């Protein structure tokens, strides 16, 4: 996955890219049903209920995803009763009331949990940057199952959403099929919530379908377009966010809205669409360049290292390591790392192996191999990324580290000279 | 004179409503098989409510529906045209195919036989040349014909139509009514139609049920469509007359309303006698 990202600004966050691709492609396929039934407000209410459920799970120490799905499903049942058997018929007033209480409960629940403000931010706004491959697998498998469930029942769901009265008259149990659809949505929303947060989840659910429907194509083409626009908007948002050092989830929401605006433009006049597209691409490029021109934390680190190295004009190599940590719901510590290797004189000067002694508060000291056979690396710059987990260390607040070479257990192991490397530690995210 | 036919279904002491409002109060009505039964009444009189009970969309508060054959007949339903969803990016063929969905297995694809049924139904209502046109881009009359084709493709024994000519111009409405009438005769279907249009009822229905304040007066069309019953039902003079073989329902003079005798005389004269 991360190989093709090398050399792009997205290379340090392969997990976020993978999670973004999965959610950005699959959520719009479910969101089409929300938009077609004109129950967008219902969609955001369910997303907020899922957030409240996840938060409740964090407070009670129960599985957050299960709690999110359960609370959303309970909301679907309640709204079905309010809508006299049809969840989509629930009134605006009932939806508004439920939305308010779900938003408030999400805040109350996370404020009672140990993580406090970090968790508020995580649940409500997501934490895509720290998504690891385990997150991607869970979100991907769940969303894929949800999409397959709607594909297998596509003709029935289509008939029951298009004309529920006639579907019932002809013998289909439309309320049950609609209930099934919203249970599927509940599962999808609650699982996505943990990775993408309520705002981005809702945006991925409705903005790409709204954009696709602007283009007034056929049914199947609209579904494919929604998925494609979701993917394009997500990748564009990630690119702009990382390049310009912006909040990732908010940037994706804005680029998804930009796809909607561009599609609306094309739906009216081709030149309006073209102008909007040019404006959006131009704005994104300017933002990205602006971000590059200002030294980011990572570049600052690199510059400091270069200054250190400048005292030794013949420094054969320099290593920059950037760490990121996240506490998982299971109480483990997930660590992602990005290593920039600046090989000046030749690979022979590089240490043969490289491993990290990860340190942290509470006496954390954990060894992990980062690279072996370093001497096969090319002259010049190369970037390497990876993730690993440290079981039972979810309570650590800050991580740092030192680089060592030699074999892990061997007597030849020794720390690298301090002027050869720089490690940027990080606060552990919750 | 309509021959006596056995009922396909019978509403027996049926009461139904919404919330606290009772719309139908212990009504009984037989729907003879292979006939056209018209439900006529003003807005809110209960005719659509009766259809919704029959279709299983609301539960009756009292009474029941008896099916002569013991089980519910296959039903085709055409809802009111303004209730159709136009946001969906579906074309006419996809709408008609929906009529096959309940009889298809969950994962079964559309068979060649199904495709022929769809083509035939679209041909009967002359929408085969509109098959790929987006449903939302169609006129009201075209949408109504697509809905009829969808109802027909499910091979119904009972065709239920809710205000089929509402919003249609005179020509479209006449053609549609003629098509439905011939279809009923060719296929021996039972048709239950709710309508405001007394002219539609006068010329096509075998049986008529007049709805008023939750009660009904029902019987053969020739009995209900009489000056006496119509005048009593409307609370004003109403005449049923025959013009060129077609029955027309004509309101009489209402006390206090201005007479437009000069206009009536001008219209009544043959076209060739009128001054240019």
XYZ file of C-alpha atoms in Angstrom, chain A residues 88-344:
257
model
C -38.154 7.788 6.725
C -41.529 9.262 7.718
C -40.367 10.462 11.129
C -41.112 14.165 11.439
C -38.528 16.954 11.389
C -39.398 17.880 14.958
C -38.665 14.366 16.233
C -35.448 14.218 14.219
C -34.413 17.644 15.496
C -35.026 16.645 19.098
C -33.089 13.395 18.688
C -30.218 15.181 16.937
C -29.914 17.696 19.795
C -29.948 15.085 22.525
C -27.536 12.779 20.643
C -25.059 15.653 20.141
C -25.297 16.622 23.806
C -24.959 13.018 24.994
C -21.847 12.510 22.870
C -20.213 15.512 24.553
C -21.393 14.476 28.028
C -20.186 10.908 27.630
C -16.733 11.846 26.398
C -16.377 14.473 29.109
C -16.896 11.684 31.668
C -14.267 9.459 30.109
C -10.614 9.457 31.104
C -9.303 10.856 27.833
C -11.412 14.018 28.070
C -10.742 16.620 25.372
C -8.638 14.351 23.182
C -11.489 11.886 23.034
C -14.035 14.627 22.313
C -11.948 15.591 19.343
C -11.474 11.979 18.293
C -15.129 10.959 18.444
C -16.633 14.137 17.049
C -14.033 15.132 14.485
C -12.277 11.849 13.824
C -8.631 10.973 13.810
C -7.979 9.781 10.322
C -4.276 10.601 10.459
C -3.704 7.991 13.125
C -5.673 5.242 11.407
C -3.643 2.076 11.216
C -4.116 -0.996 9.090
C -6.224 -2.676 11.772
C -8.647 0.252 11.612
C -8.661 -0.001 7.830
C -9.450 -3.717 7.970
C -12.347 -3.246 10.403
C -13.861 -0.288 8.569
C -13.278 -1.890 5.167
C -14.769 -5.257 6.078
C -17.836 -3.717 7.741
C -18.549 -1.217 4.989
C -18.015 -3.856 2.315
C -20.495 -6.166 4.049
C -23.000 -3.320 4.307
C -22.638 -2.437 0.627
C -22.926 -6.112 -0.390
C -26.090 -6.415 1.710
C -27.669 -3.490 -0.140
C -26.482 -4.813 -3.509
C -27.997 -8.250 -2.876
C -31.339 -6.650 -2.032
C -31.026 -3.792 -4.512
C -34.320 -4.311 -6.464
C -36.339 -4.619 -3.264
C -34.756 -1.610 -1.587
C -35.148 0.398 -4.783
C -38.863 -0.408 -5.080
C -39.518 0.171 -1.365
C -37.739 3.537 -1.374
C -39.125 4.676 -4.736
C -42.757 3.803 -4.052
C -43.308 2.132 -0.665
C -47.110 2.076 -0.976
C -47.116 0.207 -4.272
C -44.366 -2.119 -3.056
C -46.517 -3.005 -0.043
C -49.612 -3.402 -2.219
C -47.723 -5.868 -4.413
C -46.710 -7.953 -1.423
C -43.331 -6.574 -0.334
C -43.082 -5.586 3.291
C -41.737 -2.100 2.601
C -41.413 -0.968 6.245
C -39.298 -4.032 7.043
C -37.031 -3.522 4.049
C -36.568 0.137 4.967
C -35.814 -0.883 8.539
C -33.230 -3.343 7.214
C -31.656 -0.555 5.143
C -31.393 1.762 8.142
C -29.941 -0.977 10.345
C -27.263 -1.475 7.692
C -26.658 2.275 7.750
C -26.453 2.208 11.547
C -23.739 -0.461 11.431
C -21.789 1.402 8.758
C -21.978 4.753 10.546
C -20.957 3.468 13.945
C -17.904 1.663 12.568
C -16.799 4.594 10.392
C -17.280 6.975 13.288
C -14.253 5.733 15.230
C -11.913 6.467 12.336
C -13.457 9.379 10.486
C -15.540 11.148 13.171
C -19.146 12.248 12.868
C -18.542 15.269 10.631
C -16.509 13.457 7.973
C -18.702 10.345 8.130
C -21.793 12.421 7.453
C -20.034 14.387 4.705
C -18.892 11.187 2.967
C -22.412 9.825 3.282
C -24.263 12.680 1.587
C -21.965 15.033 -0.354
C -20.753 12.595 -3.072
C -24.315 11.295 -3.752
C -25.602 14.876 -3.933
C -22.809 15.700 -6.373
C -23.489 12.599 -8.494
C -27.221 13.306 -8.692
C -26.485 16.810 -9.986
C -25.139 15.231 -13.168
C -28.538 13.606 -13.891
C -27.267 10.239 -15.105
C -28.952 6.854 -14.855
C -29.400 4.908 -11.652
C -26.359 2.650 -11.785
C -24.128 5.361 -13.237
C -25.147 7.656 -10.369
C -24.056 5.048 -7.811
C -20.689 4.591 -9.565
C -20.253 8.372 -9.868
C -21.023 8.893 -6.172
C -18.378 6.362 -5.194
C -15.815 7.818 -7.616
C -16.450 11.405 -6.497
C -16.150 10.285 -2.872
C -12.748 8.752 -3.635
C -11.495 11.770 -5.594
C -12.736 14.265 -2.994
C -11.171 12.291 -0.138
C -7.756 11.928 -1.785
C -7.777 15.599 -2.817
C -8.674 16.616 0.731
C -5.907 14.459 2.207
C -3.381 15.866 -0.257
C -4.294 19.486 0.483
C -4.400 18.877 4.243
C -0.992 17.242 4.413
C 0.619 19.680 1.977
C -0.805 22.793 3.630
C -0.653 21.457 7.187
C -4.432 21.756 7.685
C -6.945 19.795 9.755
C -7.378 16.615 7.738
C -11.068 15.803 8.282
C -12.228 19.385 7.704
C -10.110 19.621 4.541
C -11.746 16.474 3.144
C -15.213 17.839 3.928
C -14.349 21.023 2.017
C -13.001 19.132 -1.015
C -16.080 16.879 -1.009
C -18.189 20.017 -1.054
C -16.019 21.321 -3.892
C -16.881 18.209 -5.952
C -20.546 18.958 -5.278
C -20.105 22.586 -6.376
C -18.234 21.572 -9.543
C -20.883 18.960 -10.451
C -23.630 21.542 -9.852
C -21.760 23.900 -12.183
C -21.473 21.276 -14.919
C -25.175 20.480 -14.497
C -26.018 24.091 -15.412
C -23.407 25.142 -18.010
C -20.201 23.396 -19.011
C -18.254 26.624 -18.653
C -19.540 27.211 -15.115
C -18.390 23.703 -14.177
C -15.024 24.218 -15.857
C -14.544 27.560 -14.116
C -15.434 26.076 -10.727
C -13.137 23.098 -11.336
C -10.265 25.411 -12.283
C -10.940 27.561 -9.208
C -10.985 24.520 -6.902
C -7.818 22.971 -8.374
C -6.056 26.354 -8.377
C -7.079 27.028 -4.781
C -5.881 23.594 -3.708
C -2.515 24.017 -5.432
C -2.024 27.490 -3.918
C -2.874 26.187 -0.461
C -0.485 23.279 -0.881
C 2.338 25.557 -2.084
C 1.658 27.964 0.751
C 1.917 25.106 3.202
C 5.180 23.937 1.652
C 6.689 27.416 1.784
C 6.082 27.632 5.535
C 8.343 25.337 7.530
C 6.306 22.555 9.061
C 7.371 20.782 12.229
C 8.845 18.016 10.154
C 10.860 20.373 7.977
C 11.981 22.322 11.005
C 13.370 19.115 12.392
C 15.123 18.426 9.119
C 16.626 21.922 9.044
C 17.919 21.552 12.589
C 19.527 18.293 11.685
C 21.105 19.872 8.618
C 22.521 22.649 10.755
C 23.994 20.103 13.124
C 25.430 18.254 10.237
C 26.793 21.409 8.692
C 29.546 21.455 11.301
C 30.756 18.248 9.728
C 30.769 18.960 6.091
C 31.532 15.361 5.256
C 28.692 13.821 7.292
C 28.031 10.545 5.458
C 24.354 10.309 6.379
C 21.588 11.714 8.530
C 18.384 10.092 9.793
C 15.158 11.892 10.753
C 12.602 9.854 12.615
C 9.115 11.145 13.366
C 6.907 9.231 15.778
C 3.148 9.202 16.305
C 1.316 7.249 18.984
C -2.294 6.324 19.592
C -3.926 4.466 22.455
C -6.270 1.767 21.157
C -9.597 0.931 22.832
C -8.070 -2.384 23.879
C -5.505 -0.560 26.019
C -2.542 -1.034 23.681
C -0.243 1.586 22.196
C -0.148 1.876 18.389
C 2.984 3.579 17.084
C 3.489 4.876 13.537
C 6.878 6.065 12.363
C 8.317 7.880 9.371
C 12.028 7.675 8.719
C 13.804 9.957 6.251
C 17.233 8.679 5.266
C 19.640 11.242 3.791
C 22.514 9.180 2.427
C 25.306 11.523 1.277
